[in-house]
Amino acid sequence: AQSVAQPEDQVNVAEGNPLTVKCTYSVSGNPYLFWYVQYPNRGLQFLLKYITGDNLVKGSYGFEAEFNKSQTSFHLKKPSALVSDSALYFCAVRDYGPDSNYQLIWGAGTKLIIKP
Amino acid sequence: NAGVTQTPKFQVLKTGQSMTLQCAQDMNHNSMYWYRQDPGMGLRLIYYSASEGTTDKGEVPNGYNVSRLNKREFSLRLESAAPSQTSVYFCASKVPGDSNQPQHFGDGTRLSIL
């Protein structure tokens, strides 16, 4: 069965420092991976995805993610953190199903706190 | 551009009461989803609808029913609310035909069952 793990409940980073939010996955076949962000009292917003191709994927708000097949990881990164990046981040992997109606398997989420 | 709209935003119910959560999208999406979000557990799929007139169970369907009223609207009903259903409920929709497009989410309904 497909699964996603986010090993850190919370990550604390000082503003201006690089940040990494970790995600590992377990799938049969090629993974389709997603990162979403959730701000307080809001729905989830799509950040970026990996389907195929370049292992470094760039997304919204200056975020990027590195796909590593040998380590089955898809870590979210940003070179210089902003206080406004503080939010809840979710990693997800596409489950099997028809292309027109796939389902997502979600990690438990990582709370990112950026301190001024 | 409204996207996915959920109503109500907040609701408090007593055990045994019934309620319908409403969701509407204006993006002409075929697929719609209902999730619940609980602390430390990520999102869990309750029901989904691939197209108007079809619905399927997700990971945690017990205690819920859904209706895909038309292409725009997908409602979630709690027939007899239980404290275990206290959660934040999210509706999402997806572009038809392209499997790699992201799901779009509403802002959620925060439901408390006393």
PDB file of C-alpha atoms in Angstrom:
ATOM      1  CA  ALA A   1       0.000   0.000   0.000  1.00  0.00           C
ATOM      2  CA  GLN A   2       1.080   3.542  -0.695  1.00  0.00           C
ATOM      3  CA  SER A   3       2.147   5.574   2.310  1.00  0.00           C
ATOM      4  CA  VAL A   4       3.735   8.877   3.220  1.00  0.00           C
ATOM      5  CA  ALA A   5       5.689   9.793   6.346  1.00  0.00           C
ATOM      6  CA  GLN A   6       6.584  13.205   7.665  1.00  0.00           C
ATOM      7  CA  PRO A   7       8.969  12.370  10.500  1.00  0.00           C
ATOM      8  CA  GLU A   8       8.937  15.807  12.163  1.00  0.00           C
ATOM      9  CA  ASP A   9       5.843  17.173  13.872  1.00  0.00           C
ATOM     10  CA  GLN A  10       7.435  20.617  14.045  1.00  0.00           C
ATOM     11  CA  VAL A  11      10.404  22.391  12.495  1.00  0.00           C
ATOM     12  CA  ASN A  12      11.818  25.636  13.914  1.00  0.00           C
ATOM     13  CA  VAL A  13      13.975  27.883  11.745  1.00  0.00           C
ATOM     14  CA  ALA A  14      15.316  31.392  12.177  1.00  0.00           C
ATOM     15  CA  GLU A  15      14.256  33.918   9.576  1.00  0.00           C
ATOM     16  CA  GLY A  16      16.790  34.125   6.754  1.00  0.00           C
ATOM     17  CA  ASN A  17      18.105  30.602   7.305  1.00  0.00           C
ATOM     18  CA  PRO A  18      17.467  27.751   4.885  1.00  0.00           C
ATOM     19  CA  LEU A  19      14.624  25.408   5.739  1.00  0.00           C
ATOM     20  CA  THR A  20      13.898  21.753   5.038  1.00  0.00           C
ATOM     21  CA  VAL A  21      10.682  19.867   5.720  1.00  0.00           C
ATOM     22  CA  LYS A  22      11.126  16.129   5.308  1.00  0.00           C
ATOM     23  CA  CYS A  23       8.922  13.610   3.525  1.00  0.00           C
ATOM     24  CA  THR A  24       9.493   9.951   2.736  1.00  0.00           C
ATOM     25  CA  TYR A  25       7.214   7.706   0.763  1.00  0.00           C
ATOM     26  CA  SER A  26       6.509   4.081  -0.010  1.00  0.00           C
ATOM     27  CA  VAL A  27       4.921   3.221  -3.345  1.00  0.00           C
ATOM     28  CA  SER A  28       4.730   0.456  -5.891  1.00  0.00           C
ATOM     29  CA  GLY A  29       5.823   1.891  -9.184  1.00  0.00           C
ATOM     30  CA  ASN A  30       6.623   5.478 -10.026  1.00  0.00           C
ATOM     31  CA  PRO A  31       5.540   8.008  -7.414  1.00  0.00           C
ATOM     32  CA  TYR A  32       3.516  11.123  -8.061  1.00  0.00           C
ATOM     33  CA  LEU A  33       4.308  13.442  -5.149  1.00  0.00           C
ATOM     34  CA  PHE A  34       2.781  16.700  -3.968  1.00  0.00           C
ATOM     35  CA  TRP A  35       3.390  19.372  -1.338  1.00  0.00           C
ATOM     36  CA  TYR A  36       0.599  21.527   0.054  1.00  0.00           C
ATOM     37  CA  VAL A  37       0.605  24.343   2.613  1.00  0.00           C
ATOM     38  CA  GLN A  38      -2.128  25.239   5.072  1.00  0.00           C
ATOM     39  CA  TYR A  39      -2.319  28.633   6.761  1.00  0.00           C
ATOM     40  CA  PRO A  40      -4.412  29.038   9.931  1.00  0.00           C
ATOM     41  CA  ASN A  41      -8.136  28.683   9.378  1.00  0.00           C
ATOM     42  CA  ARG A  42      -7.671  28.139   5.641  1.00  0.00           C
ATOM     43  CA  GLY A  43      -7.823  25.244   3.235  1.00  0.00           C
ATOM     44  CA  LEU A  44      -4.796  23.553   1.736  1.00  0.00           C
ATOM     45  CA  GLN A  45      -2.971  25.283  -1.091  1.00  0.00           C
ATOM     46  CA  PHE A  46      -0.926  23.472  -3.720  1.00  0.00           C
ATOM     47  CA  LEU A  47       2.812  24.277  -3.664  1.00  0.00           C
ATOM     48  CA  LEU A  48       4.463  21.924  -6.113  1.00  0.00           C
ATOM     49  CA  LYS A  49       4.491  18.419  -7.554  1.00  0.00           C
ATOM     50  CA  TYR A  50       6.854  15.813  -8.920  1.00  0.00           C
ATOM     51  CA  ILE A  51       5.648  13.620 -11.723  1.00  0.00           C
ATOM     52  CA  THR A  52       8.730  12.864 -13.789  1.00  0.00           C
ATOM     53  CA  GLY A  53      11.867  14.525 -15.096  1.00  0.00           C
ATOM     54  CA  ASP A  54      14.173  16.857 -13.186  1.00  0.00           C
ATOM     55  CA  ASN A  55      14.640  15.789  -9.581  1.00  0.00           C
ATOM     56  CA  LEU A  56      14.544  19.401  -8.377  1.00  0.00           C
ATOM     57  CA  VAL A  57      11.056  20.816  -8.644  1.00  0.00           C
ATOM     58  CA  LYS A  58      10.308  24.520  -8.177  1.00  0.00           C
ATOM     59  CA  GLY A  59       6.997  25.752  -6.849  1.00  0.00           C
ATOM     60  CA  SER A  60       5.122  28.685  -5.365  1.00  0.00           C
ATOM     61  CA  TYR A  61       6.480  31.232  -2.854  1.00  0.00           C
ATOM     62  CA  GLY A  62      10.143  30.326  -3.563  1.00  0.00           C
ATOM     63  CA  PHE A  63       9.791  26.725  -2.400  1.00  0.00           C
ATOM     64  CA  GLU A  64      11.423  23.789  -4.112  1.00  0.00           C
ATOM     65  CA  ALA A  65      11.562  20.063  -3.478  1.00  0.00           C
ATOM     66  CA  GLU A  66      14.132  17.439  -4.246  1.00  0.00           C
ATOM     67  CA  PHE A  67      13.030  14.002  -5.374  1.00  0.00           C
ATOM     68  CA  ASN A  68      15.455  11.252  -4.362  1.00  0.00           C
ATOM     69  CA  LYS A  69      14.447   7.848  -5.651  1.00  0.00           C
ATOM     70  CA  SER A  70      17.151   5.857  -3.857  1.00  0.00           C
ATOM     71  CA  GLN A  71      16.196   7.364  -0.499  1.00  0.00           C
ATOM     72  CA  THR A  72      12.460   7.452  -1.345  1.00  0.00           C
ATOM     73  CA  SER A  73      12.329  11.043  -0.189  1.00  0.00           C
ATOM     74  CA  PHE A  74      10.765  14.269  -1.387  1.00  0.00           C
ATOM     75  CA  HIS A  75      11.985  16.986   0.977  1.00  0.00           C
ATOM     76  CA  LEU A  76      10.646  20.531   0.750  1.00  0.00           C
ATOM     77  CA  LYS A  77      13.253  23.296   0.825  1.00  0.00           C
ATOM     78  CA  LYS A  78      13.643  27.042   0.721  1.00  0.00           C
ATOM     79  CA  PRO A  79      16.983  28.874   0.690  1.00  0.00           C
ATOM     80  CA  SER A  80      15.916  31.738   2.964  1.00  0.00           C
ATOM     81  CA  ALA A  81      12.939  31.426   5.308  1.00  0.00           C
ATOM     82  CA  LEU A  82      10.402  34.184   5.906  1.00  0.00           C
ATOM     83  CA  VAL A  83       8.218  34.634   8.977  1.00  0.00           C
ATOM     84  CA  SER A  84       5.249  34.417   6.609  1.00  0.00           C
ATOM     85  CA  ASP A  85       6.284  30.830   5.718  1.00  0.00           C
ATOM     86  CA  SER A  86       5.061  29.719   9.135  1.00  0.00           C
ATOM     87  CA  ALA A  87       2.271  27.241   8.425  1.00  0.00           C
ATOM     88  CA  LEU A  88       1.368  23.565   8.316  1.00  0.00           C
ATOM     89  CA  TYR A  89       2.906  21.622   5.434  1.00  0.00           C
ATOM     90  CA  PHE A  90       1.591  18.386   3.998  1.00  0.00           C
ATOM     91  CA  CYS A  91       3.235  15.881   1.707  1.00  0.00           C
ATOM     92  CA  ALA A  92       1.027  13.572  -0.359  1.00  0.00           C
ATOM     93  CA  VAL A  93       1.417  10.745  -2.840  1.00  0.00           C
ATOM     94  CA  ARG A  94      -1.035   9.786  -5.535  1.00  0.00           C
ATOM     95  CA  ASP A  95      -2.764   6.505  -4.943  1.00  0.00           C
ATOM     96  CA  TYR A  96      -3.715   4.148  -7.710  1.00  0.00           C
ATOM     97  CA  GLY A  97      -6.945   4.845  -9.505  1.00  0.00           C
ATOM     98  CA  PRO A  98      -8.195   6.112 -12.827  1.00  0.00           C
ATOM     99  CA  ASP A  99      -6.314   9.103 -14.159  1.00  0.00           C
ATOM    100  CA  SER A 100      -9.429  11.196 -14.087  1.00  0.00           C
ATOM    101  CA  ASN A 101     -10.058  10.662 -10.406  1.00  0.00           C
ATOM    102  CA  TYR A 102      -6.952   9.841  -8.463  1.00  0.00           C
ATOM    103  CA  GLN A 103      -6.853   9.875  -4.691  1.00  0.00           C
ATOM    104  CA  LEU A 104      -4.126  11.292  -2.493  1.00  0.00           C
ATOM    105  CA  ILE A 105      -2.511   9.610   0.502  1.00  0.00           C
ATOM    106  CA  TRP A 106      -1.499  12.294   2.993  1.00  0.00           C
ATOM    107  CA  GLY A 107       1.270  12.656   5.521  1.00  0.00           C
ATOM    108  CA  ALA A 108       0.373  13.792   9.030  1.00  0.00           C
ATOM    109  CA  GLY A 109       1.720  17.287   8.444  1.00  0.00           C
ATOM    110  CA  THR A 110       4.676  19.297   9.739  1.00  0.00           C
ATOM    111  CA  LYS A 111       4.250  22.589  11.537  1.00  0.00           C
ATOM    112  CA  LEU A 112       6.876  25.057  10.354  1.00  0.00           C
ATOM    113  CA  ILE A 113       7.700  27.924  12.683  1.00  0.00           C
ATOM    114  CA  ILE A 114       9.934  30.722  11.443  1.00  0.00           C
ATOM    115  CA  LYS A 115      11.281  32.917  14.232  1.00  0.00           C
ATOM    116  CA  PRO A 116      12.231  36.552  13.586  1.00  0.00           C
TER     117      PRO A 116
ATOM    118  CA  ASN B   1     -12.948  33.861  -8.564  1.00  0.00           C
ATOM    119  CA  ALA B   2     -14.569  31.909  -5.694  1.00  0.00           C
ATOM    120  CA  GLY B   3     -13.039  28.452  -6.298  1.00  0.00           C
ATOM    121  CA  VAL B   4     -14.379  25.984  -3.728  1.00  0.00           C
ATOM    122  CA  THR B   5     -16.912  27.381  -1.245  1.00  0.00           C
ATOM    123  CA  GLN B   6     -17.930  25.558   1.936  1.00  0.00           C
ATOM    124  CA  THR B   7     -20.793  26.430   4.245  1.00  0.00           C
ATOM    125  CA  PRO B   8     -21.087  26.816   7.136  1.00  0.00           C
ATOM    126  CA  LYS B   9     -17.624  27.767   8.386  1.00  0.00           C
ATOM    127  CA  PHE B  10     -18.377  26.784  11.979  1.00  0.00           C
ATOM    128  CA  GLN B  11     -21.033  24.621  13.604  1.00  0.00           C
ATOM    129  CA  VAL B  12     -21.731  23.172  17.023  1.00  0.00           C
ATOM    130  CA  LEU B  13     -24.087  20.206  17.281  1.00  0.00           C
ATOM    131  CA  LYS B  14     -25.395  18.035  20.040  1.00  0.00           C
ATOM    132  CA  THR B  15     -24.913  14.283  19.903  1.00  0.00           C
ATOM    133  CA  GLY B  16     -27.621  12.720  17.758  1.00  0.00           C
ATOM    134  CA  GLN B  17     -28.407  15.814  15.718  1.00  0.00           C
ATOM    135  CA  SER B  18     -28.160  15.757  11.946  1.00  0.00           C
ATOM    136  CA  MET B  19     -26.505  18.225   9.642  1.00  0.00           C
ATOM    137  CA  THR B  20     -25.519  18.731   6.018  1.00  0.00           C
ATOM    138  CA  LEU B  21     -22.260  20.378   5.036  1.00  0.00           C
ATOM    139  CA  GLN B  22     -22.419  22.147   1.703  1.00  0.00           C
ATOM    140  CA  CYS B  23     -19.714  22.450  -0.930  1.00  0.00           C
ATOM    141  CA  ALA B  24     -19.812  24.178  -4.296  1.00  0.00           C
ATOM    142  CA  GLN B  25     -17.130  24.793  -6.916  1.00  0.00           C
ATOM    143  CA  ASP B  26     -17.215  27.144  -9.872  1.00  0.00           C
ATOM    144  CA  MET B  27     -14.235  25.725 -11.794  1.00  0.00           C
ATOM    145  CA  ASN B  28     -16.147  23.183 -13.888  1.00  0.00           C
ATOM    146  CA  HIS B  29     -14.342  20.322 -12.157  1.00  0.00           C
ATOM    147  CA  ASN B  30     -15.669  16.792 -12.477  1.00  0.00           C
ATOM    148  CA  SER B  31     -14.076  15.242  -9.399  1.00  0.00           C
ATOM    149  CA  MET B  32     -14.979  16.327  -5.890  1.00  0.00           C
ATOM    150  CA  TYR B  33     -13.832  15.056  -2.489  1.00  0.00           C
ATOM    151  CA  TRP B  34     -14.700  15.251   1.188  1.00  0.00           C
ATOM    152  CA  TYR B  35     -11.909  14.954   3.777  1.00  0.00           C
ATOM    153  CA  ARG B  36     -11.688  15.251   7.518  1.00  0.00           C
ATOM    154  CA  GLN B  37      -8.638  16.678   9.240  1.00  0.00           C
ATOM    155  CA  ASP B  38      -7.730  15.658  12.770  1.00  0.00           C
ATOM    156  CA  PRO B  39      -4.596  16.711  14.680  1.00  0.00           C
ATOM    157  CA  GLY B  40      -1.599  14.528  13.893  1.00  0.00           C
ATOM    158  CA  MET B  41      -3.468  12.473  11.323  1.00  0.00           C
ATOM    159  CA  GLY B  42      -3.286  14.485   8.148  1.00  0.00           C
ATOM    160  CA  LEU B  43      -6.306  14.331   5.870  1.00  0.00           C
ATOM    161  CA  ARG B  44      -8.493  11.275   5.563  1.00  0.00           C
ATOM    162  CA  LEU B  45     -10.822  10.775   2.636  1.00  0.00           C
ATOM    163  CA  ILE B  46     -14.475  10.279   3.557  1.00  0.00           C
ATOM    164  CA  TYR B  47     -16.173  10.108   0.155  1.00  0.00           C
ATOM    165  CA  TYR B  48     -15.444  11.221  -3.351  1.00  0.00           C
ATOM    166  CA  SER B  49     -17.349  11.739  -6.571  1.00  0.00           C
ATOM    167  CA  ALA B  50     -15.744  11.204  -9.974  1.00  0.00           C
ATOM    168  CA  SER B  51     -18.578  12.890 -11.794  1.00  0.00           C
ATOM    169  CA  GLU B  52     -22.169  14.003 -11.441  1.00  0.00           C
ATOM    170  CA  GLY B  53     -24.304  11.077 -10.360  1.00  0.00           C
ATOM    171  CA  THR B  54     -21.491   8.923  -8.954  1.00  0.00           C
ATOM    172  CA  THR B  55     -20.101   8.643  -5.435  1.00  0.00           C
ATOM    173  CA  ASP B  56     -17.630   6.253  -3.803  1.00  0.00           C
ATOM    174  CA  LYS B  57     -16.451   5.529  -0.288  1.00  0.00           C
ATOM    175  CA  GLY B  58     -13.068   6.642   0.879  1.00  0.00           C
ATOM    176  CA  GLU B  59     -11.034   5.607   3.899  1.00  0.00           C
ATOM    177  CA  VAL B  60     -13.484   6.658   6.649  1.00  0.00           C
ATOM    178  CA  PRO B  61     -17.083   6.661   5.319  1.00  0.00           C
ATOM    179  CA  ASN B  62     -18.923   5.302   8.370  1.00  0.00           C
ATOM    180  CA  GLY B  63     -21.440   7.728   9.816  1.00  0.00           C
ATOM    181  CA  TYR B  64     -21.577   9.881   6.687  1.00  0.00           C
ATOM    182  CA  ASN B  65     -23.586  10.113   3.491  1.00  0.00           C
ATOM    183  CA  VAL B  66     -22.997  12.257   0.421  1.00  0.00           C
ATOM    184  CA  SER B  67     -24.963  13.644  -2.488  1.00  0.00           C
ATOM    185  CA  ARG B  68     -23.580  14.894  -5.757  1.00  0.00           C
ATOM    186  CA  LEU B  69     -26.461  17.236  -6.503  1.00  0.00           C
ATOM    187  CA  ASN B  70     -25.073  18.474  -9.802  1.00  0.00           C
ATOM    188  CA  LYS B  71     -21.668  19.167 -11.280  1.00  0.00           C
ATOM    189  CA  ARG B  72     -21.079  22.124  -8.953  1.00  0.00           C
ATOM    190  CA  GLU B  73     -22.321  20.820  -5.624  1.00  0.00           C
ATOM    191  CA  PHE B  74     -21.272  17.952  -3.375  1.00  0.00           C
ATOM    192  CA  SER B  75     -22.816  17.749   0.102  1.00  0.00           C
ATOM    193  CA  LEU B  76     -21.848  15.719   3.160  1.00  0.00           C
ATOM    194  CA  ARG B  77     -24.486  14.631   5.662  1.00  0.00           C
ATOM    195  CA  LEU B  78     -24.157  13.476   9.241  1.00  0.00           C
ATOM    196  CA  GLU B  79     -27.373  11.648  10.072  1.00  0.00           C
ATOM    197  CA  SER B  80     -26.733  11.219  13.800  1.00  0.00           C
ATOM    198  CA  ALA B  81     -23.723  13.181  14.944  1.00  0.00           C
ATOM    199  CA  ALA B  82     -21.265  11.628  17.399  1.00  0.00           C
ATOM    200  CA  PRO B  83     -18.452  13.282  19.384  1.00  0.00           C
ATOM    201  CA  SER B  84     -15.928  11.265  17.314  1.00  0.00           C
ATOM    202  CA  GLN B  85     -17.026  13.291  14.305  1.00  0.00           C
ATOM    203  CA  THR B  86     -15.700  16.491  15.805  1.00  0.00           C
ATOM    204  CA  SER B  87     -13.218  17.594  13.175  1.00  0.00           C
ATOM    205  CA  VAL B  88     -12.443  20.056  10.432  1.00  0.00           C
ATOM    206  CA  TYR B  89     -14.036  19.037   7.151  1.00  0.00           C
ATOM    207  CA  PHE B  90     -12.597  20.002   3.792  1.00  0.00           C
ATOM    208  CA  CYS B  91     -14.092  19.780   0.358  1.00  0.00           C
ATOM    209  CA  ALA B  92     -11.830  19.642  -2.698  1.00  0.00           C
ATOM    210  CA  SER B  93     -12.210  19.440  -6.453  1.00  0.00           C
ATOM    211  CA  LYS B  94      -9.977  18.615  -9.384  1.00  0.00           C
ATOM    212  CA  VAL B  95      -9.568  19.460 -13.027  1.00  0.00           C
ATOM    213  CA  PRO B  96     -11.091  16.740 -15.193  1.00  0.00           C
ATOM    214  CA  GLY B  97      -8.993  14.501 -17.379  1.00  0.00           C
ATOM    215  CA  ASP B  98      -5.499  15.439 -16.183  1.00  0.00           C
ATOM    216  CA  SER B  99      -4.349  13.100 -13.455  1.00  0.00           C
ATOM    217  CA  ASN B 100      -1.443  15.283 -12.407  1.00  0.00           C
ATOM    218  CA  GLN B 101      -3.316  18.460 -11.683  1.00  0.00           C
ATOM    219  CA  PRO B 102      -3.681  19.360  -8.007  1.00  0.00           C
ATOM    220  CA  GLN B 103      -6.808  19.254  -5.953  1.00  0.00           C
ATOM    221  CA  HIS B 104      -8.276  22.629  -4.970  1.00  0.00           C
ATOM    222  CA  PHE B 105      -9.567  23.039  -1.429  1.00  0.00           C
ATOM    223  CA  GLY B 106     -12.211  25.071   0.323  1.00  0.00           C
ATOM    224  CA  ASP B 107     -11.496  26.790   3.647  1.00  0.00           C
ATOM    225  CA  GLY B 108     -13.159  24.104   5.701  1.00  0.00           C
ATOM    226  CA  THR B 109     -16.051  23.627   8.121  1.00  0.00           C
ATOM    227  CA  ARG B 110     -15.105  23.413  11.778  1.00  0.00           C
ATOM    228  CA  LEU B 111     -17.577  21.063  13.424  1.00  0.00           C
ATOM    229  CA  SER B 112     -17.887  20.369  17.137  1.00  0.00           C
ATOM    230  CA  ILE B 113     -20.160  17.642  18.484  1.00  0.00           C
ATOM    231  CA  LEU B 114     -21.024  17.979  22.161  1.00  0.00           C
TER     232      LEU B 114
END
